Amino acid sequence: MKNKLLSIVNLKKIYHTKNDDVLALEDISFDVYENEFISIVGPSGCGKSTILSILARLEDKTSGIISFKDNLSVGYMLQDDCLFEWKSILDNCLVGLEISKKKTDEGIEYVLNLLRTYGLYEFKDMYPSSLSGGMRQRVALIRTLALNPDVLLLDEPMSALDSQSRMAIGEDIYNIIKNEGKTAIMVTHDLNEAISMSDKVIVLSKRPATIKNIYEINLDSKTTPIKNRSDDKFSFYYDNIWRDLDVHI
Ligand code: ADP
Ligand code: MG
């Protein structure tokens, strides 16, 4: 039986600004199951990040129902890696534990282990400026994992990287999330990324974001994101999602 972690029903969001009201989300409903990797795609400015901000409880919803499974914890990895340049890699990874007053010996050991497992231990006393873009993303992911969240929210985690690094880091991020047994919701505007990494792709309309389609990605042989790209069914999903997005050039 699939274990439902999160259920979103008829979510609506209006931003009230000084000059006017912006309707960002309308009638957004979807479920999230344990160990699922979900991508959200949609035109720029449609409301993708708004969904993540609401799930991370950084923004209030206007209406709708969000039910979290008991004690479900959520970790948010922002679009920019937001590393503190004046803190060492280790201290950057400990920021979340520090803020939430959970910097225990056990917490520190958990982070050191993550750094060891994911090839960053030898860099732990260095500063972010000495790392490549891809390694910085890995540090940002470890910082998010430090609090051991059940669900990871990733907002365009690869958007600052060139296209070759993107594929490699996508593979990296995917492997870390699967290895750690996490559930993920990732926002991206890259369809290849979405299809190759996900179990489910949610396609949003332009603002106000409504759900255009939800695709269960059933490839013939699901392996790693890079290999998934050459699956026979890949272009079927790509063509359909591209059509849903209705991009005008
Ligand atoms: P996306 O991530 O899909 O690019 P966002 O969720 O960031 O889109 O934004 C959706 C819409 O809501 C945009 O029109 C944006 O300008 C507006 N918006 C986002 N955050 C705020 C805010 N804090 N106040 C007012 N409007 C906002
Ligand atoms: Mg965004």
XYZ file of N, CA and C and ligand atoms in Angstrom:
775
model
N 0.839 -1.207 0.000
C 0.000 0.000 0.000
C 0.873 1.255 0.000
N 0.495 2.186 -0.867
C 1.263 3.423 -0.886
C 0.900 4.266 0.337
N 1.886 4.885 0.894
C 1.705 5.646 2.118
C 1.583 7.138 1.776
N 0.389 7.695 1.965
C 0.184 9.099 1.586
C 0.756 10.031 2.657
N 1.657 10.925 2.227
C 2.287 11.828 3.188
C 1.618 13.187 3.236
N 1.055 13.549 2.082
C 0.624 14.937 1.943
C -0.522 14.989 0.948
N -1.528 15.767 1.304
C -2.646 15.889 0.375
C -3.028 17.368 0.262
N -3.139 17.818 -0.956
C -3.438 19.233 -1.219
C -4.747 19.279 -1.997
N -5.711 20.002 -1.469
C -7.039 20.031 -2.110
C -7.493 21.476 -2.322
N -7.759 21.791 -3.575
C -8.300 23.111 -3.955
C -7.511 24.285 -3.362
N -6.223 24.186 -3.458
C -5.375 25.248 -2.905
C -5.493 26.521 -3.741
N -5.675 27.623 -3.043
C -5.783 28.921 -3.717
C -4.894 29.923 -3.009
N -4.254 30.792 -3.784
C -3.403 31.810 -3.165
C -3.560 33.147 -3.869
N -3.899 34.144 -3.096
C -3.920 35.520 -3.602
C -2.878 36.306 -2.808
N -1.955 36.962 -3.517
C -1.022 37.858 -2.836
C -1.660 39.242 -2.781
N -1.693 39.824 -1.611
C -2.224 41.184 -1.488
C -1.045 42.133 -1.436
N -0.952 42.987 -2.427
C 0.135 43.966 -2.404
C -0.478 45.357 -2.224
N 0.396 46.342 -2.097
C -0.095 47.702 -1.823
C -1.048 48.153 -2.933
N -0.683 47.821 -4.180
C -1.472 48.341 -5.296
C -2.579 47.427 -5.789
N -2.349 46.132 -5.740
C -3.430 45.246 -6.199
C -3.298 43.841 -5.629
N -4.229 42.999 -6.027
C -4.207 41.611 -5.593
C -3.734 40.741 -6.750
N -2.857 39.808 -6.453
C -2.359 38.902 -7.498
C -2.848 37.492 -7.202
N -3.679 36.981 -8.117
C -4.141 35.601 -7.959
C -3.048 34.694 -8.523
N -2.394 33.939 -7.642
C -1.261 33.119 -8.083
C -1.682 31.666 -8.307
N -2.469 31.115 -7.410
C -2.857 29.700 -7.527
C -4.364 29.564 -7.444
N -4.899 28.660 -8.248
C -6.329 28.401 -8.190
C -6.585 26.907 -8.337
N -7.287 26.357 -7.382
C -7.768 24.984 -7.513
C -6.654 23.964 -7.747
N -5.614 24.058 -6.968
C -4.491 23.114 -7.085
C -4.741 21.936 -6.149
N -4.803 20.738 -6.706
C -4.995 19.536 -5.890
C -4.044 18.436 -6.348
N -3.309 17.867 -5.435
C -2.541 16.656 -5.741
C -2.105 15.986 -4.439
N -1.759 14.709 -4.562
C -1.308 13.941 -3.395
C 0.170 13.614 -3.545
N 0.807 13.415 -2.421
C 2.217 13.039 -2.432
C 2.375 11.769 -1.594
N 2.967 10.757 -2.211
C 3.168 9.484 -1.512
C 4.637 9.318 -1.119
N 4.843 8.500 -0.114
C 6.191 8.265 0.393
C 7.113 7.773 -0.726
N 8.309 8.301 -0.755
C 9.356 7.936 -1.729
C 9.084 8.384 -3.162
N 8.041 9.149 -3.341
C 7.779 9.655 -4.683
C 8.726 10.806 -4.999
N 9.058 10.939 -6.287
C 9.790 12.105 -6.756
C 8.841 12.825 -7.707
N 8.420 14.004 -7.300
C 7.431 14.749 -8.087
C 8.087 16.000 -8.655
N 7.816 16.296 -9.916
C 8.265 17.578 -10.467
C 7.065 18.440 -10.786
N 7.247 19.724 -10.601
C 6.224 20.694 -10.986
C 6.823 21.556 -12.080
N 6.157 21.570 -13.244
C 6.638 22.414 -14.341
C 5.524 23.400 -14.720
N 5.926 24.501 -15.319
C 4.932 25.491 -15.734
C 5.652 26.754 -16.145
N 4.938 27.650 -16.854
C 5.570 28.874 -17.345
C 6.147 29.706 -16.202
N 7.151 30.494 -16.533
C 7.778 31.315 -15.502
C 6.750 32.316 -14.937
N 6.750 32.470 -13.628
C 5.831 33.388 -12.963
C 4.435 32.831 -12.743
N 4.240 31.528 -13.000
C 2.868 30.999 -12.900
C 2.463 30.695 -11.468
N 3.424 30.419 -10.597
C 3.057 30.121 -9.209
C 3.728 28.882 -8.640
N 4.757 28.377 -9.330
C 5.429 27.147 -8.881
C 6.069 27.330 -7.494
N 6.864 28.399 -7.359
C 7.542 28.615 -6.074
C 6.528 28.889 -4.967
N 5.414 29.488 -5.341
C 4.360 29.770 -4.349
C 3.877 28.471 -3.707
N 3.724 27.429 -4.512
C 3.279 26.142 -3.948
C 4.290 25.662 -2.906
N 5.575 25.726 -3.263
C 6.594 25.261 -2.312
C 6.617 26.126 -1.055
N 6.505 27.444 -1.230
C 6.531 28.333 -0.054
C 5.380 28.030 0.893
N 4.223 27.702 0.324
C 3.070 27.383 1.184
C 3.317 26.047 1.894
N 3.838 25.063 1.156
C 4.100 23.760 1.781
C 5.167 23.881 2.875
N 6.115 24.815 2.675
C 7.165 25.019 3.683
C 6.671 25.919 4.813
N 5.450 26.370 4.725
C 4.800 27.250 5.715
C 5.483 28.626 5.788
N 6.068 29.042 4.667
C 6.662 30.379 4.631
C 5.634 31.395 4.159
N 4.601 30.916 3.486
C 3.500 31.769 3.024
C 2.202 31.141 3.497
N 1.207 31.980 3.759
C -0.119 31.452 4.113
C -0.892 31.155 2.842
N -1.743 30.143 2.896
C -2.646 29.915 1.775
C -3.844 30.830 1.928
N -4.561 31.082 0.826
C -5.789 31.874 0.912
C -6.951 30.952 1.253
N -7.031 29.818 0.551
C -8.031 28.807 0.913
C -7.579 27.453 0.386
N -8.338 26.429 0.734
C -7.961 25.068 0.361
C -7.511 24.295 1.586
N -7.264 23.030 1.370
C -6.884 22.170 2.495
C -5.544 21.511 2.209
N -4.642 21.604 3.158
C -3.368 20.875 3.052
C -3.289 19.963 4.262
N -3.259 18.651 4.030
C -3.128 17.736 5.168
C -1.777 17.050 5.132
N -1.044 17.234 6.205
C 0.250 16.575 6.361
C 0.038 15.340 7.225
N 0.709 14.263 6.880
C 0.686 13.093 7.754
C 1.290 13.507 9.105
N 0.877 12.838 10.167
C 1.332 13.214 11.516
C 2.821 13.507 11.572
N 3.164 14.631 12.161
C 4.564 15.006 12.417
C 5.442 15.052 11.171
N 4.840 15.176 10.034
C 5.640 15.211 8.806
C 6.532 16.453 8.805
N 7.807 16.267 8.510
C 8.683 17.432 8.456
C 9.107 17.683 7.017
N 9.292 18.955 6.731
C 9.552 19.381 5.364
C 10.840 20.200 5.332
N 11.699 19.936 4.359
C 12.930 20.723 4.200
C 12.893 21.450 2.867
N 13.347 22.674 2.852
C 13.220 23.520 1.661
C 14.608 23.899 1.152
N 14.887 23.555 -0.100
C 16.160 23.973 -0.691
C 15.849 25.065 -1.707
N 16.349 26.247 -1.424
C 15.997 27.402 -2.254
C 16.701 27.373 -3.599
N 16.189 28.199 -4.501
C 16.686 28.266 -5.873
C 18.177 28.611 -5.920
N 18.540 29.676 -5.236
C 19.928 30.057 -5.109
C 20.474 29.179 -3.970
N 21.743 28.759 -4.026
C 22.171 27.832 -2.972
C 22.252 28.502 -1.587
N 22.292 29.854 -1.572
C 22.234 30.612 -0.316
C 23.251 30.150 0.727
N 24.441 29.791 0.280
C 25.457 29.426 1.267
C 26.062 30.708 1.846
N 26.435 30.650 3.111
C 27.088 31.794 3.732
C 28.575 31.713 3.401
N 29.073 32.734 2.673
C 30.451 32.675 2.172
C 31.471 32.726 3.309
N 31.077 33.283 4.446
C 32.026 33.443 5.554
C 32.015 32.264 6.516
N 31.172 31.278 6.218
C 31.139 30.088 7.065
C 31.768 28.914 6.321
N 32.388 28.020 7.064
C 32.975 26.832 6.433
C 31.854 25.941 5.891
N 32.228 24.961 5.073
C 31.245 24.029 4.515
C 30.490 23.326 5.653
N 31.253 22.868 6.648
C 30.603 22.177 7.768
C 29.628 23.115 8.482
N 30.078 24.332 8.776
C 29.190 25.261 9.491
C 27.955 25.607 8.659
N 28.143 25.704 7.335
C 26.975 25.934 6.475
C 25.976 24.787 6.622
N 26.498 23.567 6.662
C 25.605 22.404 6.758
C 24.932 22.326 8.124
N 25.504 23.012 9.111
C 24.953 22.933 10.467
C 23.967 24.066 10.762
N 23.801 24.998 9.784
C 22.974 26.180 10.035
C 21.547 25.816 10.478
N 20.938 24.864 9.781
C 19.560 24.488 10.108
C 19.445 23.924 11.507
N 20.425 23.090 11.866
C 20.416 22.490 13.210
C 20.568 23.577 14.267
N 21.426 24.555 13.947
C 21.673 25.641 14.883
C 20.405 26.465 15.101
N 19.774 26.859 13.983
C 18.573 27.694 14.076
C 17.472 26.989 14.863
N 17.352 25.677 14.627
C 16.262 24.972 15.309
C 16.717 24.361 16.643
N 17.865 24.835 17.107
C 18.390 24.408 18.419
C 18.515 22.883 18.529
N 18.997 22.283 17.436
C 19.165 20.829 17.448
C 20.608 20.438 17.152
N 21.525 21.380 17.447
C 22.932 21.084 17.137
C 23.525 20.191 18.219
N 23.079 18.970 18.248
C 23.555 18.001 19.238
C 24.726 17.223 18.644
N 25.428 16.462 19.472
C 26.523 15.627 18.964
C 26.008 14.684 17.885
N 24.815 14.180 18.127
C 24.202 13.247 17.182
C 23.940 13.931 15.831
N 23.416 15.164 15.908
C 23.137 15.944 14.695
C 24.417 16.220 13.921
N 25.460 16.596 14.649
C 26.743 16.902 13.995
C 27.304 15.635 13.342
N 27.206 14.519 14.040
C 27.710 13.254 13.497
C 26.945 12.877 12.224
N 25.636 13.114 12.227
C 24.808 12.812 11.055
C 25.274 13.633 9.841
N 25.546 14.919 10.092
C 26.009 15.788 9.003
C 27.396 15.352 8.526
N 28.282 15.029 9.454
C 29.626 14.577 9.059
C 29.531 13.312 8.213
N 28.597 12.460 8.576
C 28.397 11.235 7.793
C 27.898 11.520 6.395
N 26.965 12.474 6.295
C 26.478 12.854 4.961
C 27.632 13.416 4.131
N 28.460 14.248 4.751
C 29.600 14.827 4.027
C 30.556 13.720 3.570
N 30.744 12.736 4.427
C 31.612 11.601 4.090
C 31.023 10.821 2.919
N 29.741 10.473 3.044
C 29.102 9.642 2.024
C 29.089 10.335 0.667
N 28.896 11.654 0.672
C 28.726 12.338 -0.602
C 29.953 13.150 -1.017
N 31.142 12.679 -0.571
C 32.408 13.182 -1.116
C 32.763 14.608 -0.761
N 32.276 15.094 0.369
C 32.588 16.477 0.717
C 33.365 16.603 2.023
N 33.685 15.466 2.632
C 34.309 15.505 3.959
C 35.627 16.273 3.935
N 36.411 16.027 2.896
C 37.727 16.682 2.863
C 37.613 18.192 2.616
N 36.429 18.643 2.261
C 36.248 20.083 2.029
C 35.577 20.777 3.211
N 35.330 20.035 4.274
C 34.449 20.544 5.335
C 34.952 21.831 6.002
N 36.283 22.040 6.000
C 36.800 23.253 6.636
C 37.066 24.381 5.633
N 36.746 24.120 4.376
C 36.949 25.160 3.362
C 35.714 26.054 3.285
N 35.821 27.096 2.454
C 34.708 28.037 2.317
C 34.020 27.829 0.966
N 32.751 28.187 0.868
C 31.994 27.917 -0.365
C 32.666 28.421 -1.636
N 33.390 29.544 -1.549
C 33.982 30.112 -2.770
C 34.998 29.158 -3.408
N 35.501 28.183 -2.644
C 36.481 27.273 -3.247
C 35.824 26.065 -3.906
N 34.503 26.013 -3.909
C 33.816 24.855 -4.510
C 33.215 25.196 -5.868
N 33.033 24.166 -6.698
C 32.355 24.347 -7.986
C 30.855 24.517 -7.727
N 30.140 24.977 -8.761
C 28.696 25.172 -8.624
C 27.983 23.892 -8.207
N 28.428 22.777 -8.797
C 27.787 21.503 -8.492
C 28.015 21.077 -7.049
N 29.248 21.310 -6.578
C 29.541 20.940 -5.184
C 28.772 21.826 -4.216
N 28.613 23.068 -4.590
C 27.826 23.981 -3.731
C 26.389 23.476 -3.608
N 25.858 22.972 -4.725
C 24.481 22.452 -4.670
C 24.398 21.232 -3.758
N 25.467 20.427 -3.794
C 25.492 19.245 -2.939
C 25.538 19.677 -1.465
N 26.299 20.732 -1.189
C 26.355 21.247 0.191
C 24.959 21.754 0.597
N 24.322 22.477 -0.315
C 22.983 23.011 0.006
C 22.013 21.867 0.279
N 22.164 20.777 -0.465
C 21.267 19.629 -0.254
C 21.564 18.967 1.099
N 22.841 18.837 1.423
C 23.197 18.230 2.723
C 22.695 19.109 3.871
N 22.793 20.414 3.681
C 22.274 21.319 4.721
C 20.770 21.077 4.923
N 20.067 20.858 3.809
C 18.624 20.603 3.914
C 18.354 19.241 4.543
N 19.207 18.273 4.221
C 19.024 16.918 4.773
C 19.387 16.833 6.256
N 20.179 17.832 6.728
C 20.703 17.765 8.091
C 19.596 17.600 9.128
N 18.441 18.202 8.853
C 17.329 18.112 9.815
C 16.485 16.867 9.589
N 16.966 16.025 8.691
C 16.298 14.765 8.398
C 14.808 14.920 8.064
N 14.482 15.795 7.102
C 13.069 16.005 6.771
C 12.492 14.804 6.021
N 11.186 14.604 6.128
C 10.547 13.520 5.382
C 10.391 13.895 3.914
N 10.045 15.150 3.691
C 9.814 15.608 2.318
C 10.761 16.764 2.010
N 11.419 16.680 0.850
C 12.313 17.755 0.423
C 11.635 18.584 -0.654
N 11.672 19.886 -0.491
C 11.143 20.785 -1.510
C 12.330 21.436 -2.198
N 12.425 21.260 -3.505
C 13.588 21.762 -4.237
C 13.121 22.752 -5.292
N 13.563 23.993 -5.172
C 13.121 25.003 -6.132
C 14.214 25.239 -7.175
N 13.996 24.723 -8.378
C 14.958 24.843 -9.482
C 16.395 24.647 -9.005
N 16.699 23.478 -8.441
C 18.013 23.298 -7.811
C 19.182 23.372 -8.779
N 18.916 23.182 -10.074
C 20.039 23.171 -11.013
C 20.047 24.414 -11.915
N 19.202 25.387 -11.630
C 19.008 26.453 -12.620
C 20.243 27.330 -12.814
N 21.135 27.365 -11.833
C 22.289 28.252 -11.991
C 23.458 27.571 -12.706
N 23.273 26.313 -13.117
C 24.396 25.556 -13.680
C 24.305 25.457 -15.198
N 25.453 25.264 -15.850
C 25.415 25.063 -17.299
C 24.833 23.685 -17.604
N 24.461 23.444 -18.870
C 23.625 22.276 -19.138
C 24.318 20.944 -18.861
N 25.660 20.871 -19.076
C 26.315 19.592 -18.773
C 26.378 19.333 -17.277
N 26.723 20.374 -16.503
C 26.740 20.178 -15.047
C 25.342 19.854 -14.557
N 24.356 20.449 -15.182
C 22.966 20.211 -14.751
C 22.644 18.739 -14.760
N 23.028 18.064 -15.846
C 22.716 16.635 -15.936
C 23.439 15.861 -14.855
N 24.724 16.187 -14.664
C 25.506 15.461 -13.655
C 24.970 15.735 -12.252
N 24.639 16.978 -11.985
C 24.144 17.317 -10.641
C 22.737 16.762 -10.432
N 21.971 16.721 -11.511
C 20.639 16.108 -11.420
C 20.758 14.652 -10.986
N 21.725 13.987 -11.590
C 21.987 12.584 -11.267
C 22.396 12.452 -9.785
N 23.264 13.365 -9.402
C 23.765 13.425 -8.032
C 22.641 13.645 -7.019
N 21.854 14.665 -7.262
C 20.761 15.019 -6.348
C 19.764 13.868 -6.269
N 19.471 13.308 -7.438
C 18.526 12.175 -7.490
C 19.050 11.008 -6.641
N 20.320 10.666 -6.829
C 20.891 9.532 -6.093
C 20.897 9.768 -4.590
N 21.230 10.984 -4.201
C 21.268 11.282 -2.763
C 19.857 11.148 -2.174
N 18.877 11.696 -2.873
C 17.494 11.652 -2.369
C 16.997 10.212 -2.269
N 17.315 9.407 -3.295
C 16.875 7.993 -3.279
C 17.605 7.209 -2.188
N 18.919 7.448 -2.099
C 19.735 6.780 -1.080
C 19.246 7.042 0.327
N 18.850 8.285 0.555
C 18.416 8.675 1.897
C 16.938 8.342 2.127
N 16.314 7.749 1.121
C 14.920 7.328 1.261
C 13.941 8.478 1.412
N 14.203 9.592 0.716
C 13.345 10.774 0.872
C 12.296 10.883 -0.215
N 11.313 11.695 0.082
C 10.274 12.054 -0.868
C 10.611 13.466 -1.334
N 10.427 13.747 -2.616
C 10.846 15.067 -3.102
C 9.796 15.710 -3.995
N 9.679 17.020 -3.858
C 8.876 17.810 -4.792
C 9.812 18.864 -5.362
N 10.037 18.794 -6.673
C 11.010 19.683 -7.303
C 10.329 20.568 -8.338
N 10.623 21.849 -8.275
C 10.166 22.775 -9.299
C 11.277 22.894 -10.336
N 10.919 22.815 -11.600
C 11.921 23.014 -12.645
C 11.217 23.550 -13.885
N 11.976 24.241 -14.768
C 11.330 24.583 -16.034
C 11.913 23.721 -17.159
N 12.758 22.761 -16.758
C 13.403 21.904 -17.740
C 12.660 20.574 -17.842
N 11.980 20.364 -18.965
C 11.146 19.165 -19.112
C 11.973 17.896 -19.084
N 13.163 17.927 -19.691
C 14.010 16.732 -19.675
C 14.339 16.325 -18.247
N 14.645 17.344 -17.458
C 14.971 17.108 -16.057
C 13.766 16.498 -15.336
N 12.621 17.114 -15.551
C 11.404 16.672 -14.861
C 11.085 15.216 -15.208
N 11.083 14.898 -16.502
C 10.676 13.547 -16.916
C 11.714 12.515 -16.481
N 13.000 12.886 -16.598
C 14.028 11.878 -16.323
C 14.180 11.583 -14.829
N 13.780 12.511 -13.981
C 13.995 12.308 -12.541
C 12.739 11.852 -11.795
N 11.557 12.046 -12.406
C 10.335 11.959 -11.590
C 9.505 10.709 -11.778
N 8.692 10.453 -10.752
C 7.637 9.455 -10.857
C 6.366 10.123 -11.373
N 6.252 11.411 -11.096
C 5.025 12.128 -11.443
C 5.397 13.547 -11.843
N 4.842 14.030 -12.949
C 5.091 15.418 -13.358
C 3.768 16.173 -13.349
N 3.731 17.266 -12.617
C 2.527 18.092 -12.541
C 2.747 19.296 -13.448
N 1.848 19.467 -14.424
C 1.996 20.563 -15.380
C 1.010 21.670 -15.019
N 1.528 22.874 -14.823
C 0.676 24.005 -14.458
C 0.436 24.916 -15.655
N -0.684 25.615 -15.616
C -0.994 26.597 -16.653
C -0.280 27.897 -16.320
N -0.382 28.881 -17.223
C 0.172 30.187 -16.858
C -0.677 30.784 -15.732
N -0.168 31.848 -15.093
C -0.824 32.397 -13.917
C -2.248 32.885 -14.225
N -3.183 32.662 -13.340
C -3.084 31.905 -12.098
C -2.912 30.416 -12.374
N -1.948 29.828 -11.687
C -1.637 28.427 -11.950
C -2.820 27.531 -11.596
N -3.243 26.750 -12.591
C -4.180 25.656 -12.341
C -3.476 24.410 -12.864
N -3.973 23.241 -12.488
C -3.310 22.030 -12.967
C -3.820 21.682 -14.358
N -2.885 21.622 -15.312
C -3.278 21.254 -16.679
C -3.312 19.755 -16.822
N -2.361 19.090 -16.198
C -2.250 17.639 -16.331
C -1.314 17.095 -15.261
N -1.529 15.868 -14.890
C -0.571 15.184 -14.022
C -0.184 13.895 -14.720
N 1.097 13.716 -14.986
C 1.585 12.510 -15.667
C 2.287 11.583 -14.692
N 1.865 10.334 -14.682
C 2.648 9.297 -13.997
C 3.682 8.878 -15.031
N 4.944 8.966 -14.690
C 5.997 8.640 -15.659
C 6.309 7.144 -15.576
N 5.829 6.415 -16.558
C 6.073 4.965 -16.602
C 6.976 4.643 -17.782
N 8.267 4.716 -17.560
C 9.207 4.403 -18.631
C 9.362 2.888 -18.721
N 9.856 2.412 -19.867
C 10.008 0.964 -20.037
C 10.977 0.401 -19.004
N 12.137 1.069 -18.905
C 13.044 0.623 -17.847
C 13.553 1.860 -17.136
N 13.105 2.012 -15.921
C 13.479 3.206 -15.166
C 14.796 2.930 -14.456
N 15.821 3.693 -14.791
C 17.114 3.477 -14.134
C 17.585 4.788 -13.518
N 18.565 5.417 -14.133
C 19.054 6.683 -13.578
C 18.576 7.808 -14.494
N 18.504 9.034 -13.975
C 17.992 10.128 -14.805
C 18.653 10.231 -16.181
N 19.983 10.099 -16.241
C 20.649 10.261 -17.539
C 20.239 9.131 -18.490
N 20.214 7.902 -17.987
C 19.819 6.778 -18.854
C 18.343 6.853 -19.211
N 17.527 7.336 -18.294
C 16.095 7.442 -18.577
C 15.809 8.292 -19.815
N 16.733 9.235 -20.093
C 16.515 10.133 -21.231
C 16.469 9.388 -22.562
N 17.093 8.204 -22.623
C 17.045 7.491 -23.905
C 15.989 6.384 -23.910
N 15.108 6.393 -22.938
C 14.016 5.416 -22.921
C 13.053 5.707 -24.092
N 12.505 4.631 -24.654
C 11.607 4.782 -25.804
C 10.394 5.654 -25.522
N 9.925 5.619 -24.288
C 8.711 6.382 -23.975
C 8.983 7.842 -23.614
N 10.256 8.204 -23.521
C 10.609 9.538 -23.041
C 9.946 10.639 -23.890
N 10.057 10.470 -25.220
C 9.560 11.537 -26.094
C 8.034 11.642 -26.060
N 7.382 10.537 -25.718
C 5.927 10.579 -25.572
C 5.546 11.591 -24.490
N 6.223 11.490 -23.343
C 5.917 12.422 -22.250
C 6.350 13.837 -22.612
N 7.528 13.936 -23.240
C 8.045 15.260 -23.594
C 7.051 15.984 -24.520
N 6.611 15.276 -25.558
C 5.711 15.896 -26.534
C 4.394 16.323 -25.891
N 3.857 15.470 -25.037
C 2.582 15.794 -24.392
C 2.700 16.981 -23.444
N 3.763 16.983 -22.652
C 3.916 18.083 -21.684
C 4.193 19.392 -22.423
N 5.000 19.296 -23.472
C 5.302 20.484 -24.277
C 4.007 21.060 -24.850
N 3.145 20.178 -25.310
C 1.860 20.624 -25.859
C 1.016 21.280 -24.758
N 0.995 20.672 -23.577
C 0.237 21.254 -22.463
C 0.715 22.656 -22.130
N 2.037 22.848 -22.247
C 2.588 24.139 -21.829
C 2.228 25.238 -22.827
N 1.939 24.833 -24.074
C 1.406 25.760 -25.057
C 2.280 27.012 -25.175
N 3.571 26.779 -25.403
C 4.522 27.891 -25.460
C 4.435 28.590 -26.819
N 4.320 29.900 -26.792
C 4.311 30.648 -28.044
C 5.660 31.316 -28.245
N 6.245 31.061 -29.414
C 7.571 31.646 -29.659
C 7.418 32.940 -30.444
P 7.163 30.838 -10.437
O 7.941 30.225 -9.338
O 6.285 29.896 -11.178
O 8.027 31.594 -11.393
P 6.009 32.460 -8.291
O 5.299 31.468 -7.464
O 7.304 32.961 -7.782
O 6.153 31.924 -9.788
O 5.059 33.732 -8.476
C 3.738 33.632 -8.975
C 3.151 35.030 -9.083
O 2.975 35.583 -7.785
C 4.038 36.004 -9.851
O 3.195 36.851 -10.603
C 4.737 36.770 -8.765
O 5.055 38.071 -9.198
C 3.688 36.809 -7.667
N 4.305 36.838 -6.350
C 5.177 35.944 -5.840
N 5.524 36.255 -4.582
C 4.843 37.404 -4.276
C 4.770 38.227 -3.124
N 5.454 37.966 -2.006
N 3.951 39.317 -3.181
C 3.251 39.589 -4.286
N 3.269 38.846 -5.410
C 4.064 37.774 -5.413
Mg 10.010 30.274 -8.957
